[in-house]
Tab-separated table of C-alpha atoms in Angstrom:
chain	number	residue	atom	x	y	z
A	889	UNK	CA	0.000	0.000	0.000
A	890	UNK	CA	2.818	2.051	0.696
A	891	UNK	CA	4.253	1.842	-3.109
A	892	UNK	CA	0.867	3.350	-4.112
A	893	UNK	CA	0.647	6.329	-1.942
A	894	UNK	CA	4.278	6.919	-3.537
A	895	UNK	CA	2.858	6.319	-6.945
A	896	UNK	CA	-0.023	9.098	-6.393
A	897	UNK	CA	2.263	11.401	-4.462
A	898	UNK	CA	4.101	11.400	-7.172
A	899	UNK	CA	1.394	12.730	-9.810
A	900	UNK	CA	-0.347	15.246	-7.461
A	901	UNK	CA	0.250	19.129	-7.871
A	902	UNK	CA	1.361	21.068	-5.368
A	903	UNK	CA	3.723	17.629	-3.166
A	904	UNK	CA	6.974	16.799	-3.952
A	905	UNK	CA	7.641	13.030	-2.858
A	906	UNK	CA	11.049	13.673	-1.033
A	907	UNK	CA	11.368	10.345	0.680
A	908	UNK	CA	10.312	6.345	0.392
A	909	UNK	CA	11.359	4.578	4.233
A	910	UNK	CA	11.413	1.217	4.654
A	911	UNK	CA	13.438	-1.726	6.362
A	912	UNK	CA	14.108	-3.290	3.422
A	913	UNK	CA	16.593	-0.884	1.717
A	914	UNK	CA	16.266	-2.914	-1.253
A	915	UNK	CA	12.350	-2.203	-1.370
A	916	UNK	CA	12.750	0.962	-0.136
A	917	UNK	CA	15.238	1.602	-3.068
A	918	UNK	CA	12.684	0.452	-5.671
A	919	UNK	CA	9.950	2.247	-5.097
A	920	UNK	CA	11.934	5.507	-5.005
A	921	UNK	CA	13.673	4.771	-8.289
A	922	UNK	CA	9.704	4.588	-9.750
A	923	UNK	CA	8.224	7.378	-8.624
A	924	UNK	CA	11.114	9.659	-6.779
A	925	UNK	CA	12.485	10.965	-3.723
A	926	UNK	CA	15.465	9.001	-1.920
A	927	UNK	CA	15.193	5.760	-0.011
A	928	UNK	CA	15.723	5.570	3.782
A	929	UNK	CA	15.654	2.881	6.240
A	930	UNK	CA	14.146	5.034	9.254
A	931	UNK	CA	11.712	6.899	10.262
A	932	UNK	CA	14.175	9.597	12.274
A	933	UNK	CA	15.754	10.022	8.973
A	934	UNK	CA	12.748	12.011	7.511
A	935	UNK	CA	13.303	14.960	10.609
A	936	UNK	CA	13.805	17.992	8.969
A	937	UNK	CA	13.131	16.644	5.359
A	938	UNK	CA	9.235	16.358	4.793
A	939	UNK	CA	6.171	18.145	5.716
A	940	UNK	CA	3.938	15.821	5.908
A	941	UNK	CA	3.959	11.239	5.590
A	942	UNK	CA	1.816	8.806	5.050
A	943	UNK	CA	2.106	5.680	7.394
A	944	UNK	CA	1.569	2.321	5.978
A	945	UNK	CA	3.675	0.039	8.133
A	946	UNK	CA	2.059	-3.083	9.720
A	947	UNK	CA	-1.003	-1.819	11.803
A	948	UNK	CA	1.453	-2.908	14.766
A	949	UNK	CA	3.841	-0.488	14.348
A	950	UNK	CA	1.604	2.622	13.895
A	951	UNK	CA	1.759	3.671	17.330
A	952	UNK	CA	5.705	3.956	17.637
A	953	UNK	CA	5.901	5.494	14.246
A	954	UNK	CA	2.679	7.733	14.523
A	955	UNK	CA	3.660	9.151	17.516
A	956	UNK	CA	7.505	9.766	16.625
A	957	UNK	CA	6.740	11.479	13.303
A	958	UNK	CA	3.931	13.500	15.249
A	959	UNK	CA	6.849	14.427	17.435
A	960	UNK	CA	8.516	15.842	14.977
A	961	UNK	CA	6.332	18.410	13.720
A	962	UNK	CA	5.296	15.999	10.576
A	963	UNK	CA	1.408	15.787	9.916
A	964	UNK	CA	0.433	11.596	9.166
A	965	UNK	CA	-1.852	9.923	7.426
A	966	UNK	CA	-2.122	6.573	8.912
A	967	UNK	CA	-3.601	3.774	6.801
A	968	UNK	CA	-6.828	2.052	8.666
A	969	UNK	CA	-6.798	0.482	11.200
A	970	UNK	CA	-5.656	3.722	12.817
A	971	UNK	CA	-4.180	0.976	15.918
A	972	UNK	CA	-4.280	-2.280	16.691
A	973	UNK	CA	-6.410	-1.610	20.040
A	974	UNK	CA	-8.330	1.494	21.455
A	975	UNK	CA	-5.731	2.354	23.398
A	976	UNK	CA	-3.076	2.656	20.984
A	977	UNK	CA	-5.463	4.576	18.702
A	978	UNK	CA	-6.169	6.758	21.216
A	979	UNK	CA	-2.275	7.078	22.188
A	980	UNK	CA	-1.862	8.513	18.548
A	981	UNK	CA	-4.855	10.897	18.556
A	982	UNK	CA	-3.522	12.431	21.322
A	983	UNK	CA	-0.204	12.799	20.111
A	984	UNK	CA	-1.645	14.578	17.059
A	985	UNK	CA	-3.446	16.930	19.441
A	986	UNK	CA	-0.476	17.633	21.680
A	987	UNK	CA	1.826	18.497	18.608
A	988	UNK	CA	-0.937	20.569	17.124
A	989	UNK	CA	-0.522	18.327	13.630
A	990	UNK	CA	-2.857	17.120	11.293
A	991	UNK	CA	-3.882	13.658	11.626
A	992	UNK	CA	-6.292	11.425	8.875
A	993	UNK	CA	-6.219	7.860	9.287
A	994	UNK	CA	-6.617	6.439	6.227
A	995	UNK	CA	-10.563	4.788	5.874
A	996	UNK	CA	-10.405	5.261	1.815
A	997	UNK	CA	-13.861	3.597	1.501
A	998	UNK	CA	-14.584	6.940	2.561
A	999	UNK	CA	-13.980	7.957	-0.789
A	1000	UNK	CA	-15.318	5.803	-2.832
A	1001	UNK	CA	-17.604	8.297	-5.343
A	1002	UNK	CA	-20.434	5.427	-4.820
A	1003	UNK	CA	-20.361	5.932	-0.896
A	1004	UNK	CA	-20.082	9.436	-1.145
A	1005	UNK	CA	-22.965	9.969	-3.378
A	1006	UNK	CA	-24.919	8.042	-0.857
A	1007	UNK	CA	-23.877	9.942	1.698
A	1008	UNK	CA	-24.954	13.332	0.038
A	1009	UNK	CA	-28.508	11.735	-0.993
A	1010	UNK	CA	-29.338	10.158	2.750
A	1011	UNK	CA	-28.154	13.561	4.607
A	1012	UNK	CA	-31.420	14.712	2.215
A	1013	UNK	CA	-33.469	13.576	4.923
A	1014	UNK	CA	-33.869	9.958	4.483
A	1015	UNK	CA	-34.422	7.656	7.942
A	1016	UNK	CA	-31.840	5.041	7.713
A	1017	UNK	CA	-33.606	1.734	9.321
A	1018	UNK	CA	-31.131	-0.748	8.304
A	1019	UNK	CA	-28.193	-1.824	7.443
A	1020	UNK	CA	-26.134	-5.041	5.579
A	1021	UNK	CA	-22.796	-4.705	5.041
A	1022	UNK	CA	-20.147	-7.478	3.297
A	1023	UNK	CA	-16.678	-7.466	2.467
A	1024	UNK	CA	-15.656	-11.099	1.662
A	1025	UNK	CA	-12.400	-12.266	-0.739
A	1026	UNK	CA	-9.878	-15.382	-0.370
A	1027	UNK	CA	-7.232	-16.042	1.846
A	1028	UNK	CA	-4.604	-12.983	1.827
A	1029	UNK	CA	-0.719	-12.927	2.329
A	1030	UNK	CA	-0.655	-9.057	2.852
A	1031	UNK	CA	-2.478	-9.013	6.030
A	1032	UNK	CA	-0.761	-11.367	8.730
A	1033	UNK	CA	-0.338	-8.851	12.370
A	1034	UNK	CA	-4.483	-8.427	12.297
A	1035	UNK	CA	-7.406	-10.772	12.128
A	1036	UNK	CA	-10.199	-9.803	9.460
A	1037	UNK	CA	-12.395	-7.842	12.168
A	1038	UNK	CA	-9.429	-4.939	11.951
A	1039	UNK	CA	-8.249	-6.266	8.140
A	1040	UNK	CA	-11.866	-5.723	6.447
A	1041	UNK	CA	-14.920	-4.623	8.695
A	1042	UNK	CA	-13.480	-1.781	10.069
A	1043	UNK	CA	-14.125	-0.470	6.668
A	1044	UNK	CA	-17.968	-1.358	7.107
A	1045	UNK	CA	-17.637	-0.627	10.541
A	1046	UNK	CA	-16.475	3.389	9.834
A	1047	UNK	CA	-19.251	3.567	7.134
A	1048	UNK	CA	-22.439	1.903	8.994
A	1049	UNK	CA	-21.221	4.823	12.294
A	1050	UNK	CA	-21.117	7.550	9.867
A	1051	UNK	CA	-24.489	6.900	8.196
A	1052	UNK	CA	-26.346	6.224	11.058
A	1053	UNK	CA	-24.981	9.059	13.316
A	1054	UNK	CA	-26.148	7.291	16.754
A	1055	UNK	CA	-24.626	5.272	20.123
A	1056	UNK	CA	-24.394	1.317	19.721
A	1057	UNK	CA	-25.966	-0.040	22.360
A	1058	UNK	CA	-25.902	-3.555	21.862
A	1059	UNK	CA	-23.140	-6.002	19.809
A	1060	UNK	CA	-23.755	-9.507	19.150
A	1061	UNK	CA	-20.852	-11.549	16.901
A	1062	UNK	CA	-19.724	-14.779	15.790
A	1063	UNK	CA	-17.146	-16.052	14.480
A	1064	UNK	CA	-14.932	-18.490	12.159
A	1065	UNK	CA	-11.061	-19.720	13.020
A	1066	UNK	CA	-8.750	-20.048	10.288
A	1067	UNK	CA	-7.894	-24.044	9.358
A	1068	UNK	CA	-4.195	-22.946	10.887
A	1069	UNK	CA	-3.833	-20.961	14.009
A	1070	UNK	CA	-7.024	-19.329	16.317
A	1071	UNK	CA	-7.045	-15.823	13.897
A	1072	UNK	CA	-10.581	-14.867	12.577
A	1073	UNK	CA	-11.200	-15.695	9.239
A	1074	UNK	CA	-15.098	-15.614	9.397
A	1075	UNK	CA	-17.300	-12.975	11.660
A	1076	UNK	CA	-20.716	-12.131	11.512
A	1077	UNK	CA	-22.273	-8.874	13.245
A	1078	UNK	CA	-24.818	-7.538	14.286
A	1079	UNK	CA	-25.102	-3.637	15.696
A	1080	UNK	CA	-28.168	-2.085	17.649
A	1081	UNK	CA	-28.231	1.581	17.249
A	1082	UNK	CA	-29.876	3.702	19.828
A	1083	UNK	CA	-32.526	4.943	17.599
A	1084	UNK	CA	-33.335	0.996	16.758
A	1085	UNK	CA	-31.460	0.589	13.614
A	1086	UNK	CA	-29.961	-2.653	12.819
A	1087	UNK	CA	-26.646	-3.335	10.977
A	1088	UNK	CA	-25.627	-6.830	9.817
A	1089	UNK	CA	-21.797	-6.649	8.906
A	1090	UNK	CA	-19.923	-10.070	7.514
A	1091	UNK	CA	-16.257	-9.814	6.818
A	1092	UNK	CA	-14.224	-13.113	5.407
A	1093	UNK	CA	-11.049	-14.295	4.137
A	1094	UNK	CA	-12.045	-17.542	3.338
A	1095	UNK	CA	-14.510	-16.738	0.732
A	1096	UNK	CA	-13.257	-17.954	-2.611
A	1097	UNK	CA	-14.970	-15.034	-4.684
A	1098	UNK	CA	-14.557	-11.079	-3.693
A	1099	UNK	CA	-17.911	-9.251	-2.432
A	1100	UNK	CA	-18.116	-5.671	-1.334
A	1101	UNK	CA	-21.387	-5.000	-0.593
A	1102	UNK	CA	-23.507	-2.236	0.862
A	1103	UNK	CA	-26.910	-2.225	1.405
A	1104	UNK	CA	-29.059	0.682	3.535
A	1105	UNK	CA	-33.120	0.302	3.975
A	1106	UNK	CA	-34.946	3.534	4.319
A	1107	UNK	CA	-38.249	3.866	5.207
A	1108	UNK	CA	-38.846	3.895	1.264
A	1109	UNK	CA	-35.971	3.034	-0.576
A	1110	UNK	CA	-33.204	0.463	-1.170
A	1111	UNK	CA	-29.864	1.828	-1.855
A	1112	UNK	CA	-27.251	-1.242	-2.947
A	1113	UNK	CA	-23.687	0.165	-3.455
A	1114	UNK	CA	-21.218	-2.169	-4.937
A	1115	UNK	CA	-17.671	-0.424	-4.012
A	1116	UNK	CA	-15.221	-2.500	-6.380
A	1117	UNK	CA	-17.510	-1.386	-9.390
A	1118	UNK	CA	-18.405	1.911	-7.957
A	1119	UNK	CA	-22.314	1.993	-8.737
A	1120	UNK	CA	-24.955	2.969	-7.047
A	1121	UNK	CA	-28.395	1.766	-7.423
A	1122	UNK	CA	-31.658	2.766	-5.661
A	1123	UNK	CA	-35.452	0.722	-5.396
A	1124	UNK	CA	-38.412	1.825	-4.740
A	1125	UNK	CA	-41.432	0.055	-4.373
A	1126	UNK	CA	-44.081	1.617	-7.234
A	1127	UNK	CA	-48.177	1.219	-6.729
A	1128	UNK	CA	-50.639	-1.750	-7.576
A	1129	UNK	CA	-51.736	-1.498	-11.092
A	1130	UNK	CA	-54.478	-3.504	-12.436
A	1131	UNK	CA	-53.603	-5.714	-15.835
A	1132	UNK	CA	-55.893	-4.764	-18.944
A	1133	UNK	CA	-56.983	-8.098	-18.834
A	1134	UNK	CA	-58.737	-8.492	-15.523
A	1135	UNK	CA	-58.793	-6.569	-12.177
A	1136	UNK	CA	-57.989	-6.713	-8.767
A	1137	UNK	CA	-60.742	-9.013	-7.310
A	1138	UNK	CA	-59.336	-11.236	-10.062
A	1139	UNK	CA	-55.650	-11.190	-8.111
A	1140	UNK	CA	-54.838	-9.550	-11.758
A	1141	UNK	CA	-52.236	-7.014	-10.529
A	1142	UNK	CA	-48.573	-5.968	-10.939
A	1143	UNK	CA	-46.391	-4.594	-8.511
A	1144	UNK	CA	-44.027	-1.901	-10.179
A	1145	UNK	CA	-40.571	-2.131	-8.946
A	1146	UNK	CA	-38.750	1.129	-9.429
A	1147	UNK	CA	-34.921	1.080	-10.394
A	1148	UNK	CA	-32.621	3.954	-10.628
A	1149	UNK	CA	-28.972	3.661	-11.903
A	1150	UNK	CA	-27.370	6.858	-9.879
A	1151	UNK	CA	-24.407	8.566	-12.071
A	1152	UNK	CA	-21.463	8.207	-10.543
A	1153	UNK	CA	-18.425	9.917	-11.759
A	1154	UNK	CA	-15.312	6.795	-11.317
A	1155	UNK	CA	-12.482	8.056	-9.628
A	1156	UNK	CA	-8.836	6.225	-7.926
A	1157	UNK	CA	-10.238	6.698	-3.604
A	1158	UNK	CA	-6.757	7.157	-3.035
A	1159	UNK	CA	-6.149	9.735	-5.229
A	1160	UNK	CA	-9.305	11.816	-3.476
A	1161	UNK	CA	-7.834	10.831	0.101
A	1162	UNK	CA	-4.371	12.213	-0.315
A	1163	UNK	CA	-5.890	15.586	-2.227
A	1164	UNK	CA	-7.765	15.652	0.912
A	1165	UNK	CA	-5.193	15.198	3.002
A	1166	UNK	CA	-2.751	18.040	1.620
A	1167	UNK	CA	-5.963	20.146	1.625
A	1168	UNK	CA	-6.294	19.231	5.221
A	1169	UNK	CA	-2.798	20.447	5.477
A	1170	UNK	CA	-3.182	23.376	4.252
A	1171	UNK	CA	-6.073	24.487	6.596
A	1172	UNK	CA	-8.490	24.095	3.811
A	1173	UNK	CA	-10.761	21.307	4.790
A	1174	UNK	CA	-10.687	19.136	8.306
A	1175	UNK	CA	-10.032	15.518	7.926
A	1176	UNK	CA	-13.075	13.360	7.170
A	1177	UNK	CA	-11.764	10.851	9.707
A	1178	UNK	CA	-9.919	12.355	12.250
A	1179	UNK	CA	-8.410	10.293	15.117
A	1180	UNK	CA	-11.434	10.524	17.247
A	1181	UNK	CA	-13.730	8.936	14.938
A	1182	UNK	CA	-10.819	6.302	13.787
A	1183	UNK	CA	-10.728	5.272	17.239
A	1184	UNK	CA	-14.699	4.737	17.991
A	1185	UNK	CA	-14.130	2.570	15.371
A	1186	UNK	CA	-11.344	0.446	16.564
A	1187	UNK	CA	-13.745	0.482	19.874
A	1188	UNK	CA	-16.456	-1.353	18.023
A	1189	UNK	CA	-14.473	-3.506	16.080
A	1190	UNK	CA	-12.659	-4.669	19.530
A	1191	UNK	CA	-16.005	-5.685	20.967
A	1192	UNK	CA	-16.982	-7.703	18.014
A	1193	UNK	CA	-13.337	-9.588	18.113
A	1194	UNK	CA	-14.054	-10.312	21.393
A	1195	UNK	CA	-17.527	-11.357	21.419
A	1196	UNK	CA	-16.609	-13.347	18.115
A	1197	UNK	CA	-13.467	-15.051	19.954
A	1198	UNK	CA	-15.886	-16.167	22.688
A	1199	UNK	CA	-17.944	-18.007	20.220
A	1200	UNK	CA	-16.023	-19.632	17.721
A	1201	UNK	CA	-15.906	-22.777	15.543
């Protein structure tokens, strides 16, 4: 993930890409020969050198390096999950606060065009009622320091808090070991709201066939967003309407079924995060997920993990 925040820092007007870190020298080396800047091994080496760095180390590690690039002045974006536990996460949004830096953890589902067109159309006034979120794919070598609660649903997780805008008062979660070892591979979960609304996230990574899902009932609409493809789609249920050939004693009826197609203009997330994340920089916008809201996140997502732990198979 790191290589492609290089790759986009590298296109985007107004940053210079001064620096690639990593531990491997050799990596480090290549992705600076792609897209510029010079290749470190350490984080202390960037003191004095940069403005501002994006963090996408192992979720393990974003605490020590959050908080020592905080330290010096840097502002950080810090790919999701912000930390590993609430704690941590709150450790680092602290930090930000005491060095007066900029701080947007990285939740680039946030940025899909598809959720943010449903965002603009249910802050219309539409009653959200309920929720089903699912982010499924295969087994993946990328991820090994978190299980799939923090890996995928803390995507859902971030989304489903933002569009309802209420407590969680109750949590109920299962879940699935991996064949190896006792990390989740399977959870199921269910969120009460404190207005009553319901939201039914399922993450996997033992799902032979990718799903990103989104699905939010209104009180008279279905809006289904499909994130890889970027579409947006809304139903709504139409009136009775009696056939030509018969009437409605006759059970002669159709139900109209109302589909829309909502434009929506395709665009690289990442591209729109780290625009928004110089902007936020620059005093022009505030983050869209600050550390505060990154870390009621990693609060919810803890709670399922351990509910889910608790009754595994």
């Amino acid at each position: 993930m790191g290589a492609n925040h290089a790759r986009v820092y590298s296109g985007l007007k107004g940053a210079v890409l001064a620096a690639v870190v990593d531990a491997d020298a050799e990596r480090a080396a290549s992705v600076a020969a792609q897209y510029g800047g010079v290749a470190l091994t350490s984080p202390s080496e960037l003191a004095g050198l940069v403005d501002a760095a994006s963090i996408a180390v192992p979720s393990s590690l974003h605490l020590p390096v959050g908080v020592e690039l905080l330290g010096m002045g840097i502002d950080c974006l810090v790919e999701k999950p912000l930390a590993v536990t609430p704690a941590d996460g709150r450790a680092l949004a602290d930090a930000a606060k005491k060095a007066q830096r900029t701080l947007l953890v990285g939740h680039i589902e946030q940025f899909n065009p598809a959720v943010e067109q449903l965002t603009r159309i249910l802050r219309g006034g539409s009653t959200v009622r309920a929720i089903d979120a699912r982010r499924m794919s295969a087994v993946s070598s990328r991820i090994t320091d978190v299980d799939v609660v923090a890996d995928l649903m803390i995507h859902d997780i971030e989304i489903v808090l933002n569009l309802v805008g209420q407590d969680v008062i109750d949590v109920v979660a299962r879940g699935v070991n991996a064949a190896e070892g006792d990390s989740l591979a399977y959870v199921t979960a269910l969120l009460t709201f404190s207005d009553g609304t319901l939201a039914s996230l399922t993450a996997s990574r033992i799902t032979q066939n990718q799903v990103r899902e989104l699905q939010v009932t209104t009180e008279d609409r279905l809006f289904e967003v499909d994130y890889a493809a970027q579409e947006l789609r809304i139903y709504r249920q139409g009136r009775i309407g009696m056939l030509d050939t018969g009437d409605l004693a006759d059970g002669q009826y159709v139900l109209d079924v109302g589909t829309e197609q909502v434009f929506v203009r395709r665009s690289e997330p990442l591209y729109a995060e780290l625009t928004h994340f110089l902007a936020c920089i620059r005093g022009e916008e505030t983050p869209r997920v600050d550390g505060d809201r990154a870390v009621r996140a990693i609060e919810i997502a803890a709670q399922i993990t351990e509910l889910a732990k608790g009754l595994t198979i």
